[in-house]
Amino acid sequence: MSCKDTRERVGALDFDVVVVGAGFAGMYMLHRLRGMGFSVRVFERGGGVGGTWYWNRYPGARVDGPSMQYSYSFSPELEQEWRWTEHFAAQPELERYANHVADRFGLRRDIQFDTAVTSATWDDTQQLWSIGTGRGDTVTARWFVAATGCLSATNVPGFPGLDTFKGRWLHTSRWPKEGIDLLGKRIGIVGTGSTGIQAIPELAAEAAHLYVFQRTPAYSLPSDNRPLEPEFEQDWKRRYRELRQAARKTWFGSVAFVAAERSALEVPEDERDRIYEAAWGKYGGVLTAFNDLTVNEAANETASEFVRKKIRQIVKDPGVAEKLSPRDYPIATKRICIDNGYYETFNRPNVTLVDVKADPIQAITPTGLRTANAAYDLDVLVFATGFDAMTGPLFRMNITGRNGVKLQDKWAAGPRTYLGLATEGFPNLFIIAGPGSPSVLSNMMVSIEQHVEWISNLLDHARNTGTDAVEAKRDAEDAWVDHVNAVADDTLYRRANSWYVGANIPGKPRVFMPYVAGVGTYRERCDAVAAAGYDGFRLQS
Ligand code: NAP
């Protein structure tokens, strides 16, 4: 059945598919579905394409995986013509790439910018989604795809007094396009995750004084960034098809991030140290030096202690080095940070580390920030305090499924999905890189492309078989949730209070959200489900 036939049959359908988000997931979803003959409308909250790379303009923002692999593979022409200038591209280059893709494939004509989706309601009688936007539009579509990203709903802690602050405050992912004048300012930054660690060296270079308010120290590894050598680029471009194919079969979705086949405990200590030293500063390095760092506590401790030793070597003040040293969770169980001179920044005379676990933040005042024991005068206050990850972007769309059930209510005790792609009671809703899929524990580009292709193939199948509604079955979903949990239980990931488990948002249920079996295994599972006629889904005409 053609799209036109589908529209005529329903009568009330504005589009075959509404996609939310024009980041890398939404852009490819649009391109792919349009190429298959579906009518598609994309709604994007921002004023341009790029998602994460549209919003995160803070100083130092840069991808933490190799650019040659953090890029689309669906178009051999695109991957040949685009030229990355650095091994790890910075935000402006990534945003340029997103714009290049939008121009090259004529995507903009089907994207409505500056438009947030504020409601999405399933109509069981007509079997369609009714989607409302912040601009007052309502449109209908058979299929509804959330390409909203995992880290797009910002988290600004509710410190008392923030509204009284006379200086300027901002969250890192709402940094203005025109930048802000930081030169000679007294700057405070709350948060030392991946974002804070990238921003801190840059802020310190501009500030009269920088106060770093740290609650939990992070493990950070030096970036391997450098200009991309033409020979390296040419070699990759020659072998792109083979390398892309290989990456899809790995755990992380990157041929540069594959663990060595040996335990950290099977080599003598001095050899282990030599291996870690050689790995320091190389992409994947310390984390891929052995194969049991995320599953064996003793093995993990060897890597954790190696990083602490490095911190002691780099940071001159032993007291500051100790405060920067993570002690209460294993390395890699929170997202590893990749930095450009982070620890070195604490040797600068204009940088002060404030341990707000020992001396908690009590309030923001008109002139700065007050902890239990001290007051800090500030001109600019930066929140690098992260996101309501994975579920936040979905909940803020107010999604209502069959029988008036809200997604928030169904997921009150934590997200429940089948394959991370769909959830029972919400027919025809698909989530790209959602909870229950490898998602944030992978090279996102590989995960995005896999989901986009799987979802679009399913929509094509539905069209060809006259299927109007596709819904995950409860038993398949329950089994998947159990499986996701069982795989996580075999690792150390639950040992950290991370955003992977929702620990950064007060009141959020503690559920480990990503699927940790790896993208290769996951792809096989998804392919097997499709090959078995979309086993675990109810397909209704
Ligand atoms: P994050 O990892 O959640 O870090 C937030 C930081 O803010 C943590 O240090 C946290 O401390 C602190 N914080 C939160 N609430 C606080 C409060 N009330 N008081 C004091 N401190 C508070 O967020 P993020 O750094 O934005 O990174 C999020 C994710 O985005 C990363 O893990 C990564 O996946 C992605 N990212 C990637 C890149 C890249 O590719 N280059 C760059 C940036 C971000 P606690 O640890 O104690 O909660």
Coordinates of C-alpha atoms and ligand atoms in Angstrom, one line a residue:
M1 CA 0.0 0.0 0.0
S2 CA 1.3 3.5 -0.9
C3 CA 1.5 6.4 1.6
K4 CA -1.2 8.1 -0.4
D5 CA -3.5 5.1 0.1
T6 CA -2.8 5.1 3.8
R7 CA -3.8 8.8 4.0
E8 CA -6.9 8.3 2.1
R9 CA -8.0 5.3 4.2
V10 CA -7.6 7.2 7.5
G11 CA -8.8 10.5 6.2
A12 CA -7.4 12.4 9.2
L13 CA -3.7 11.9 8.6
D14 CA -1.5 14.9 8.0
F15 CA 1.8 12.8 7.7
D16 CA 2.8 9.2 7.7
V17 CA 5.4 9.9 10.3
V18 CA 6.2 12.7 12.8
V19 CA 9.8 12.7 14.0
V20 CA 10.8 14.8 17.0
G21 CA 14.3 16.1 16.9
A22 CA 16.7 17.2 14.1
G23 CA 19.9 15.9 15.7
F24 CA 21.8 13.2 14.0
A25 CA 19.0 10.6 14.7
G26 CA 16.1 12.7 13.4
M27 CA 18.0 13.9 10.3
Y28 CA 18.8 10.4 9.2
M29 CA 15.3 9.2 10.1
L30 CA 13.9 11.9 7.8
H31 CA 16.2 11.2 5.0
R32 CA 15.7 7.5 5.1
L33 CA 11.9 7.6 5.4
R34 CA 11.5 10.2 2.7
G35 CA 13.6 8.0 0.4
M36 CA 11.2 5.2 1.0
G37 CA 8.2 7.4 0.0
F38 CA 6.8 8.2 3.4
S39 CA 5.6 11.7 4.2
V40 CA 7.5 13.0 7.2
R41 CA 7.4 16.1 9.4
V42 CA 10.2 16.8 11.8
F43 CA 9.7 19.1 14.8
E44 CA 12.8 20.6 16.3
R45 CA 12.9 22.7 19.5
G46 CA 16.1 24.5 18.4
G47 CA 16.7 27.0 15.6
G48 CA 18.9 24.6 13.6
V49 CA 20.0 21.1 13.0
G50 CA 22.6 19.1 15.0
G51 CA 20.8 18.3 18.3
T52 CA 23.6 17.9 20.9
W53 CA 25.9 19.9 18.7
Y54 CA 23.4 22.7 18.2
W55 CA 22.9 23.2 21.9
N56 CA 26.2 22.4 23.5
R57 CA 28.3 25.5 22.6
Y58 CA 30.1 25.8 25.9
P59 CA 33.9 26.5 25.7
G60 CA 35.7 23.2 25.1
A61 CA 32.8 21.2 23.7
R62 CA 34.2 18.5 21.6
V63 CA 33.3 14.9 20.7
D64 CA 35.0 12.2 22.8
G65 CA 35.2 9.6 20.1
P66 CA 37.2 9.7 16.8
S67 CA 35.5 11.9 14.2
M68 CA 36.1 9.5 11.4
Q69 CA 33.9 7.1 13.2
Y70 CA 31.5 9.6 14.8
S71 CA 29.9 10.3 11.4
Y72 CA 27.3 8.9 9.2
S73 CA 28.1 5.8 7.2
F74 CA 24.8 5.6 5.2
S75 CA 26.2 7.6 2.3
P76 CA 29.6 6.6 0.9
E77 CA 29.7 9.9 -1.1
L78 CA 29.1 11.9 2.1
E79 CA 31.8 10.1 4.0
Q80 CA 34.3 10.6 1.1
E81 CA 33.6 14.2 0.5
W82 CA 33.5 15.5 4.2
R83 CA 36.9 16.4 5.7
W84 CA 37.4 16.4 9.4
T85 CA 40.2 18.6 10.5
E86 CA 40.9 17.0 13.9
H87 CA 40.8 13.5 15.3
F88 CA 38.2 14.6 17.8
A89 CA 36.1 17.4 16.3
A90 CA 35.1 20.4 18.2
Q91 CA 31.5 21.6 18.4
P92 CA 31.7 24.2 15.6
E93 CA 32.9 21.6 13.2
L94 CA 30.3 19.1 14.2
E95 CA 27.6 21.7 13.8
R96 CA 29.0 22.5 10.3
Y97 CA 28.8 18.8 9.5
A98 CA 25.2 18.6 10.6
N99 CA 24.4 21.6 8.4
H100 CA 26.3 20.2 5.5
V101 CA 24.2 17.0 5.7
A102 CA 21.0 19.0 5.9
D103 CA 21.9 21.0 2.8
R104 CA 23.2 18.0 0.9
F105 CA 20.1 15.9 1.3
G106 CA 17.6 18.8 1.3
L107 CA 16.4 18.1 4.8
R108 CA 15.3 21.5 5.9
R109 CA 12.1 21.6 3.9
D110 CA 10.6 19.0 6.1
I111 CA 11.9 20.3 9.4
Q112 CA 9.9 22.8 11.5
F113 CA 12.4 24.6 13.7
D114 CA 11.8 26.5 16.9
T115 CA 8.9 24.1 17.6
A116 CA 8.7 21.9 20.7
V117 CA 6.4 19.0 20.8
T118 CA 4.3 19.5 23.9
S119 CA 1.8 16.7 23.6
A120 CA 1.4 13.4 21.8
T121 CA -1.8 11.4 22.2
W122 CA -2.7 8.0 20.7
D123 CA -6.1 7.8 19.1
D124 CA -7.1 4.1 19.3
T125 CA -10.1 4.5 17.1
Q126 CA -8.3 6.0 14.2
Q127 CA -5.0 4.4 15.0
L128 CA -3.0 7.5 14.8
W129 CA -1.0 10.0 16.9
S130 CA -2.2 13.5 17.5
I131 CA 0.7 15.7 18.1
G132 CA 0.6 19.2 19.6
T133 CA 3.4 21.8 19.5
G134 CA 4.2 24.8 21.7
R135 CA 3.2 27.0 18.7
G136 CA -0.4 25.8 19.0
D137 CA -0.3 23.4 15.9
T138 CA -1.8 20.0 16.1
V139 CA -1.0 17.4 13.4
T140 CA -1.8 13.7 13.0
A141 CA 0.5 10.9 11.9
R142 CA 0.3 7.2 11.8
W143 CA 3.8 6.8 13.3
F144 CA 5.6 8.8 15.9
V145 CA 9.4 8.6 16.3
A146 CA 11.2 10.1 19.2
A147 CA 14.7 11.2 18.1
T148 CA 14.9 13.4 21.1
G149 CA 18.4 12.4 22.2
C150 CA 19.3 11.0 25.6
L151 CA 20.9 14.1 27.0
S152 CA 18.7 17.0 26.0
A153 CA 16.6 17.8 29.0
T154 CA 18.8 20.0 31.1
N155 CA 19.2 19.7 34.9
V156 CA 19.6 22.9 36.9
P157 CA 19.7 22.0 40.6
G158 CA 17.1 23.9 42.6
F159 CA 19.5 25.9 44.8
P160 CA 17.6 28.5 46.8
G161 CA 18.3 32.1 45.8
L162 CA 19.2 31.5 42.2
D163 CA 16.7 34.1 41.1
T164 CA 18.4 36.7 43.3
F165 CA 21.9 36.3 41.6
K166 CA 22.9 39.6 40.2
G167 CA 25.6 38.2 37.9
R168 CA 24.9 35.9 34.9
W169 CA 24.1 32.2 35.3
L170 CA 23.8 29.6 32.6
H171 CA 23.6 25.9 32.0
T172 CA 26.4 24.6 29.7
S173 CA 23.9 23.2 27.1
R174 CA 22.2 26.6 26.8
W175 CA 25.3 28.5 26.0
P176 CA 24.5 31.5 23.7
K177 CA 25.5 31.3 20.1
E178 CA 27.3 34.6 20.3
G179 CA 29.3 33.4 23.3
I180 CA 29.8 35.4 26.5
D181 CA 32.5 37.7 27.7
L182 CA 34.5 35.8 30.4
L183 CA 37.7 37.7 30.3
G184 CA 38.8 38.8 33.8
K185 CA 35.6 37.6 35.4
R186 CA 35.2 35.7 38.7
I187 CA 33.6 32.5 37.5
G188 CA 32.1 29.6 39.4
I189 CA 31.3 26.2 37.8
V190 CA 29.2 23.6 39.5
G191 CA 29.8 20.1 38.1
T192 CA 32.8 18.0 37.1
G193 CA 31.3 15.4 34.7
S194 CA 32.3 15.2 31.0
T195 CA 31.1 18.7 30.3
G196 CA 32.7 20.4 33.3
I197 CA 36.0 18.7 32.6
Q198 CA 36.0 20.0 29.0
A199 CA 34.9 23.5 30.0
I200 CA 37.2 24.0 33.1
P201 CA 40.5 24.5 31.3
E202 CA 38.9 26.9 28.9
L203 CA 37.2 28.9 31.6
A204 CA 40.4 29.0 33.7
A205 CA 42.3 30.6 30.7
E206 CA 39.8 33.5 30.7
A207 CA 38.8 34.0 34.3
A208 CA 40.3 36.3 36.8
H209 CA 39.5 33.4 39.2
L210 CA 37.7 30.1 38.6
Y211 CA 36.0 28.3 41.5
V212 CA 35.3 24.7 40.7
F213 CA 32.5 23.3 42.9
Q214 CA 33.0 19.6 42.8
R215 CA 30.6 17.1 44.5
T216 CA 32.0 13.8 43.0
P217 CA 35.5 13.6 41.4
A218 CA 35.5 12.0 37.9
Y219 CA 38.0 9.7 36.3
S220 CA 39.4 11.5 33.3
L221 CA 41.8 10.3 30.6
P222 CA 43.8 12.7 28.3
S223 CA 42.4 13.2 24.9
D224 CA 44.3 11.9 21.9
N225 CA 43.3 14.9 19.9
R226 CA 45.5 16.3 17.2
P227 CA 45.1 17.6 13.6
L228 CA 43.9 14.8 11.4
E229 CA 46.9 13.6 9.3
P230 CA 46.0 13.4 5.5
E231 CA 47.5 9.9 5.3
F232 CA 45.3 8.7 8.2
E233 CA 42.3 10.2 6.5
Q234 CA 43.1 8.7 3.1
D235 CA 43.7 5.3 4.7
W236 CA 40.3 5.4 6.5
K237 CA 38.5 6.6 3.4
R238 CA 40.0 3.8 1.3
R239 CA 38.9 1.2 3.9
Y240 CA 35.7 2.9 5.1
R241 CA 33.2 0.1 4.1
E242 CA 35.2 -2.6 5.7
L243 CA 35.9 -0.6 8.9
R244 CA 32.3 0.5 9.3
Q245 CA 31.2 -3.1 9.0
A246 CA 33.7 -4.2 11.6
A247 CA 32.7 -1.4 14.0
R248 CA 29.0 -2.6 13.9
K249 CA 30.1 -5.9 15.3
T250 CA 32.1 -4.6 18.2
W251 CA 30.9 -4.0 21.8
F252 CA 31.1 -0.2 21.6
G253 CA 30.6 0.4 17.9
S254 CA 34.1 1.6 17.2
V255 CA 37.1 -0.3 15.8
A256 CA 39.3 1.9 18.0
F257 CA 37.6 0.8 21.2
V258 CA 38.1 -2.9 21.5
A259 CA 39.4 -4.5 24.7
A260 CA 42.6 -6.6 24.7
E261 CA 42.0 -10.3 25.3
R262 CA 43.6 -10.6 28.7
S263 CA 42.6 -10.1 32.3
A264 CA 44.2 -7.3 34.3
L265 CA 44.9 -9.9 37.0
E266 CA 46.9 -12.3 34.8
V267 CA 49.9 -10.1 34.3
P268 CA 52.4 -9.1 37.0
E269 CA 52.0 -5.6 38.5
D270 CA 55.1 -4.0 36.8
E271 CA 54.0 -5.3 33.4
R272 CA 50.4 -4.1 34.1
D273 CA 51.7 -0.6 34.9
R274 CA 53.8 -0.6 31.7
I275 CA 50.7 -1.5 29.7
Y276 CA 48.7 1.3 31.4
E277 CA 51.5 3.8 30.9
A278 CA 51.6 2.9 27.2
A279 CA 47.8 3.2 27.0
W280 CA 47.6 6.6 28.8
G281 CA 46.8 9.3 26.2
K282 CA 45.6 6.9 23.6
Y283 CA 41.9 6.7 22.6
G284 CA 40.3 3.8 24.5
G285 CA 43.7 3.3 26.1
V286 CA 43.4 2.5 29.8
L287 CA 39.8 1.2 29.5
T288 CA 40.6 -1.3 26.7
A289 CA 44.0 -2.4 28.1
F290 CA 42.3 -5.5 29.7
N291 CA 39.0 -7.3 29.2
D292 CA 37.6 -7.5 32.7
L293 CA 37.7 -3.9 34.0
T294 CA 33.9 -3.5 34.0
V295 CA 33.1 -6.9 35.4
N296 CA 35.8 -7.7 38.0
E297 CA 36.3 -5.4 41.0
A298 CA 39.9 -6.3 41.6
A299 CA 40.8 -5.8 37.9
N300 CA 39.0 -2.5 37.9
E301 CA 40.8 -1.3 40.9
T302 CA 44.1 -1.6 39.1
A303 CA 42.9 0.8 36.4
S304 CA 41.2 3.1 39.0
E305 CA 44.4 3.3 41.1
F306 CA 46.5 3.9 38.0
V307 CA 44.4 7.0 37.2
R308 CA 44.7 8.2 40.8
K309 CA 48.5 7.8 40.5
K310 CA 48.5 9.9 37.4
I311 CA 46.4 12.6 39.2
R312 CA 49.0 12.6 42.0
Q313 CA 51.8 13.0 39.4
I314 CA 50.1 15.9 37.5
V315 CA 48.6 17.9 40.3
K316 CA 51.3 19.6 42.4
D317 CA 49.3 20.2 45.6
P318 CA 48.8 16.8 47.2
G319 CA 45.7 17.9 49.0
V320 CA 44.1 19.1 45.8
A321 CA 45.2 15.8 44.0
E322 CA 43.5 13.8 46.7
K323 CA 40.3 15.8 46.4
L324 CA 40.3 15.2 42.7
S325 CA 40.8 11.4 43.1
P326 CA 37.7 9.3 42.9
R327 CA 37.5 6.8 45.7
D328 CA 34.0 5.6 46.0
Y329 CA 33.1 4.1 42.6
P330 CA 35.0 2.0 40.0
I331 CA 36.4 3.6 36.9
A332 CA 34.1 3.4 33.8
T333 CA 30.9 2.8 35.9
K334 CA 30.2 6.5 35.4
R335 CA 30.8 7.7 31.9
I336 CA 34.5 8.1 31.5
C337 CA 35.7 11.7 30.9
I338 CA 38.1 12.7 28.2
D339 CA 40.0 15.9 28.7
N340 CA 42.5 18.4 27.3
G341 CA 44.6 19.5 30.3
Y342 CA 42.0 19.1 33.0
Y343 CA 44.1 18.0 36.0
E344 CA 46.9 20.4 34.9
T345 CA 44.4 23.3 35.3
F346 CA 44.5 22.8 39.1
N347 CA 48.1 23.9 39.1
R348 CA 47.1 27.4 38.0
P349 CA 47.1 30.1 40.7
N350 CA 43.7 31.4 39.5
V351 CA 41.9 28.1 40.1
T352 CA 40.4 26.9 43.4
L353 CA 38.8 23.5 43.9
V354 CA 35.9 23.5 46.4
D355 CA 34.8 20.1 47.7
V356 CA 31.0 20.6 48.0
K357 CA 30.5 17.1 49.4
A358 CA 32.5 18.1 52.4
D359 CA 31.2 21.7 52.4
P360 CA 27.7 21.6 50.7
I361 CA 26.3 24.4 48.6
Q362 CA 23.6 26.1 50.7
A363 CA 22.4 28.9 48.5
I364 CA 23.0 31.2 45.6
T365 CA 23.2 34.8 46.8
P366 CA 22.9 38.1 45.0
T367 CA 26.7 38.2 44.9
G368 CA 27.7 34.6 44.4
L369 CA 27.5 31.2 46.0
R370 CA 27.4 30.2 49.7
T371 CA 28.5 26.9 51.1
A372 CA 28.1 25.8 54.7
N373 CA 31.5 27.3 55.5
A374 CA 32.3 30.0 53.0
A375 CA 31.0 32.5 50.6
Y376 CA 32.3 33.0 47.0
D377 CA 31.8 36.3 45.0
L378 CA 31.1 35.5 41.4
D379 CA 30.3 37.4 38.2
V380 CA 29.3 34.3 36.2
L381 CA 27.9 31.0 37.5
V382 CA 28.0 28.0 35.2
F383 CA 26.0 24.9 35.8
A384 CA 27.7 21.9 34.2
T385 CA 25.1 19.8 36.1
G386 CA 24.0 17.4 33.4
F387 CA 20.7 16.2 32.2
D388 CA 17.6 14.3 33.1
A389 CA 18.9 11.6 30.9
M390 CA 17.1 9.2 28.6
T391 CA 13.6 9.5 30.0
G392 CA 13.5 13.3 30.6
P393 CA 13.3 14.2 26.9
L394 CA 10.4 11.7 26.4
F395 CA 8.4 12.8 29.5
R396 CA 8.5 16.4 28.6
M397 CA 6.5 15.7 25.4
N398 CA 3.5 14.5 27.5
I399 CA 3.0 11.2 25.7
T400 CA -0.4 9.5 26.3
G401 CA -0.9 6.0 25.0
R402 CA -3.8 3.6 24.8
N403 CA -6.6 4.0 27.4
G404 CA -5.2 7.5 28.4
V405 CA -2.1 6.1 30.1
K406 CA 0.7 8.6 30.4
L407 CA 4.2 7.4 29.7
Q408 CA 5.4 9.0 33.0
D409 CA 2.9 6.8 34.8
K410 CA 3.8 3.6 33.0
W411 CA 7.4 4.2 33.7
A412 CA 7.0 5.5 37.2
A413 CA 9.3 2.8 38.6
G414 CA 11.7 3.1 35.6
P415 CA 11.6 2.8 31.9
R416 CA 10.2 -0.4 30.4
T417 CA 10.8 -1.1 26.7
Y418 CA 11.0 -3.9 24.3
L419 CA 14.5 -3.7 22.6
G420 CA 14.7 -0.1 23.8
L421 CA 12.6 0.7 20.7
A422 CA 9.0 0.5 21.8
T423 CA 6.8 0.2 24.9
E424 CA 3.6 -1.7 25.4
G425 CA 0.5 0.5 25.5
F426 CA 2.0 3.0 23.1
P427 CA 1.4 1.6 19.6
N428 CA 3.4 3.1 16.7
L429 CA 5.8 5.0 19.0
F430 CA 9.4 4.3 18.4
I431 CA 12.4 5.6 20.3
I432 CA 15.8 6.0 18.8
A433 CA 18.6 5.1 21.2
G434 CA 16.2 4.8 24.1
P435 CA 16.5 3.1 27.5
G436 CA 17.0 -0.6 27.1
S437 CA 19.2 -0.2 24.0
P438 CA 23.0 0.3 24.0
S439 CA 22.5 4.0 23.4
V440 CA 24.8 6.1 25.5
L441 CA 27.1 3.1 26.1
S442 CA 28.1 3.1 22.4
N443 CA 29.3 5.1 19.6
M444 CA 26.0 7.0 19.2
M445 CA 26.3 7.2 15.4
V446 CA 26.4 3.5 15.0
S447 CA 23.5 3.0 17.4
I448 CA 21.5 5.8 15.7
E449 CA 22.0 4.3 12.2
Q450 CA 21.0 0.8 13.3
H451 CA 17.8 2.1 15.0
V452 CA 16.8 4.3 12.1
E453 CA 17.3 1.4 9.6
W454 CA 15.5 -1.1 11.8
I455 CA 12.5 1.2 12.4
S456 CA 12.2 2.3 8.8
N457 CA 12.3 -1.4 7.6
L458 CA 9.5 -2.1 10.1
L459 CA 7.4 0.8 8.7
D460 CA 8.0 -0.4 5.2
H461 CA 6.9 -3.9 6.3
A462 CA 3.8 -2.5 7.9
R463 CA 3.0 -0.6 4.7
N464 CA 3.4 -3.6 2.6
T465 CA 1.3 -5.8 4.8
G466 CA -1.5 -3.3 5.4
T467 CA -0.6 -3.0 9.1
D468 CA -1.9 0.1 10.8
A469 CA -0.6 -0.5 14.3
V470 CA 2.5 -2.1 15.8
E471 CA 2.8 -2.6 19.5
A472 CA 5.3 -4.3 21.8
K473 CA 3.7 -7.2 23.6
R474 CA 3.8 -7.2 27.4
D475 CA 5.5 -10.5 27.8
A476 CA 8.2 -9.6 25.3
E477 CA 8.8 -6.4 27.1
D478 CA 8.9 -8.0 30.5
A479 CA 11.4 -10.6 29.2
W480 CA 13.6 -7.8 27.6
V481 CA 13.6 -5.7 30.8
D482 CA 14.6 -8.8 32.8
H483 CA 17.4 -9.5 30.3
V484 CA 18.7 -5.9 30.3
N485 CA 18.8 -6.1 34.1
A486 CA 20.5 -9.5 34.2
V487 CA 23.2 -8.3 31.8
A488 CA 23.8 -5.2 33.9
D489 CA 23.9 -7.4 37.1
D490 CA 26.9 -9.2 35.7
T491 CA 28.9 -5.9 35.6
L492 CA 30.0 -3.2 38.0
Y493 CA 27.9 -0.5 36.4
R494 CA 25.4 -0.3 39.2
R495 CA 28.2 0.5 41.6
A496 CA 28.1 4.2 40.8
N497 CA 25.5 6.9 41.5
S498 CA 25.5 7.9 37.8
W499 CA 22.9 9.3 35.4
Y500 CA 22.9 5.9 33.9
V501 CA 20.8 4.9 36.9
G502 CA 19.0 8.3 37.3
A503 CA 20.9 9.0 40.5
N504 CA 21.6 12.7 39.5
I505 CA 17.9 13.6 39.5
P506 CA 16.3 13.8 43.0
G507 CA 13.3 11.3 43.2
K508 CA 14.1 9.6 39.9
P509 CA 13.8 5.8 40.2
R510 CA 17.2 4.0 40.3
V511 CA 17.1 1.8 37.2
F512 CA 20.1 1.0 35.1
M513 CA 18.9 2.3 31.7
P514 CA 21.3 1.3 28.9
Y515 CA 21.7 -2.3 27.6
V516 CA 25.3 -3.3 28.3
A517 CA 25.7 -6.4 26.1
G518 CA 27.2 -4.2 23.3
V519 CA 26.0 -3.0 19.9
G520 CA 27.1 -6.2 18.0
T521 CA 25.1 -8.5 20.2
Y522 CA 22.2 -6.1 20.3
R523 CA 22.1 -5.8 16.5
E524 CA 21.9 -9.6 16.2
R525 CA 18.9 -9.6 18.6
C526 CA 17.1 -6.9 16.7
D527 CA 17.7 -8.6 13.3
A528 CA 16.5 -11.9 14.7
V529 CA 13.3 -10.3 15.9
A530 CA 12.7 -8.8 12.4
A531 CA 13.5 -12.0 10.6
A532 CA 11.0 -13.8 12.8
G533 CA 8.2 -11.5 11.5
Y534 CA 8.7 -8.9 14.3
D535 CA 8.5 -11.4 17.0
G536 CA 7.3 -9.8 20.3
F537 CA 5.3 -7.2 18.5
R538 CA 1.5 -7.2 17.8
L539 CA 0.9 -6.2 14.2
Q540 CA -2.7 -5.1 13.6
S541 CA -4.5 -4.3 10.3
Ligands
NAP1 P1 27.0 14.7 34.3 O1 28.0 13.7 33.9 O2 25.7 14.3 34.9 O3 27.8 15.6 35.4 C1 27.1 16.6 36.2 C2 28.0 17.1 37.2 O4 27.3 18.0 38.0 C3 28.5 16.0 38.2 O5 29.8 16.3 38.6 C4 27.5 16.1 39.3 O6 28.0 15.7 40.6 C5 27.3 17.6 39.4 N1 26.1 18.0 40.0 C6 24.8 17.8 39.6 N2 23.9 18.2 40.5 C7 24.7 18.8 41.5 C8 24.3 19.5 42.7 N3 23.1 19.6 43.0 N4 25.3 19.9 43.4 C9 26.6 19.8 43.1 N5 27.0 19.2 42.0 C10 26.0 18.7 41.2 O7 26.7 15.8 33.2 P2 27.6 16.2 31.9 O8 29.0 16.5 32.4 O9 26.9 17.3 31.2 O10 27.7 14.9 31.1 C11 26.6 14.2 30.7 C12 26.9 13.2 29.6 O11 26.9 14.0 28.4 C13 28.3 12.6 29.7 O12 28.3 11.6 30.6 C14 28.5 12.2 28.3 O13 27.8 11.0 28.0 C15 27.8 13.3 27.5 N6 28.9 14.3 27.2 C16 29.7 14.0 26.2 C17 30.7 14.8 25.8 C18 31.6 14.5 24.7 O14 31.3 13.6 23.9 N7 32.7 15.1 24.6 C19 30.9 16.0 26.5 C20 30.0 16.4 27.5 C21 29.0 15.5 27.8 P3 27.6 14.1 41.0 O15 28.5 13.3 40.2 O16 27.9 14.1 42.4 O17 26.2 13.9 40.7

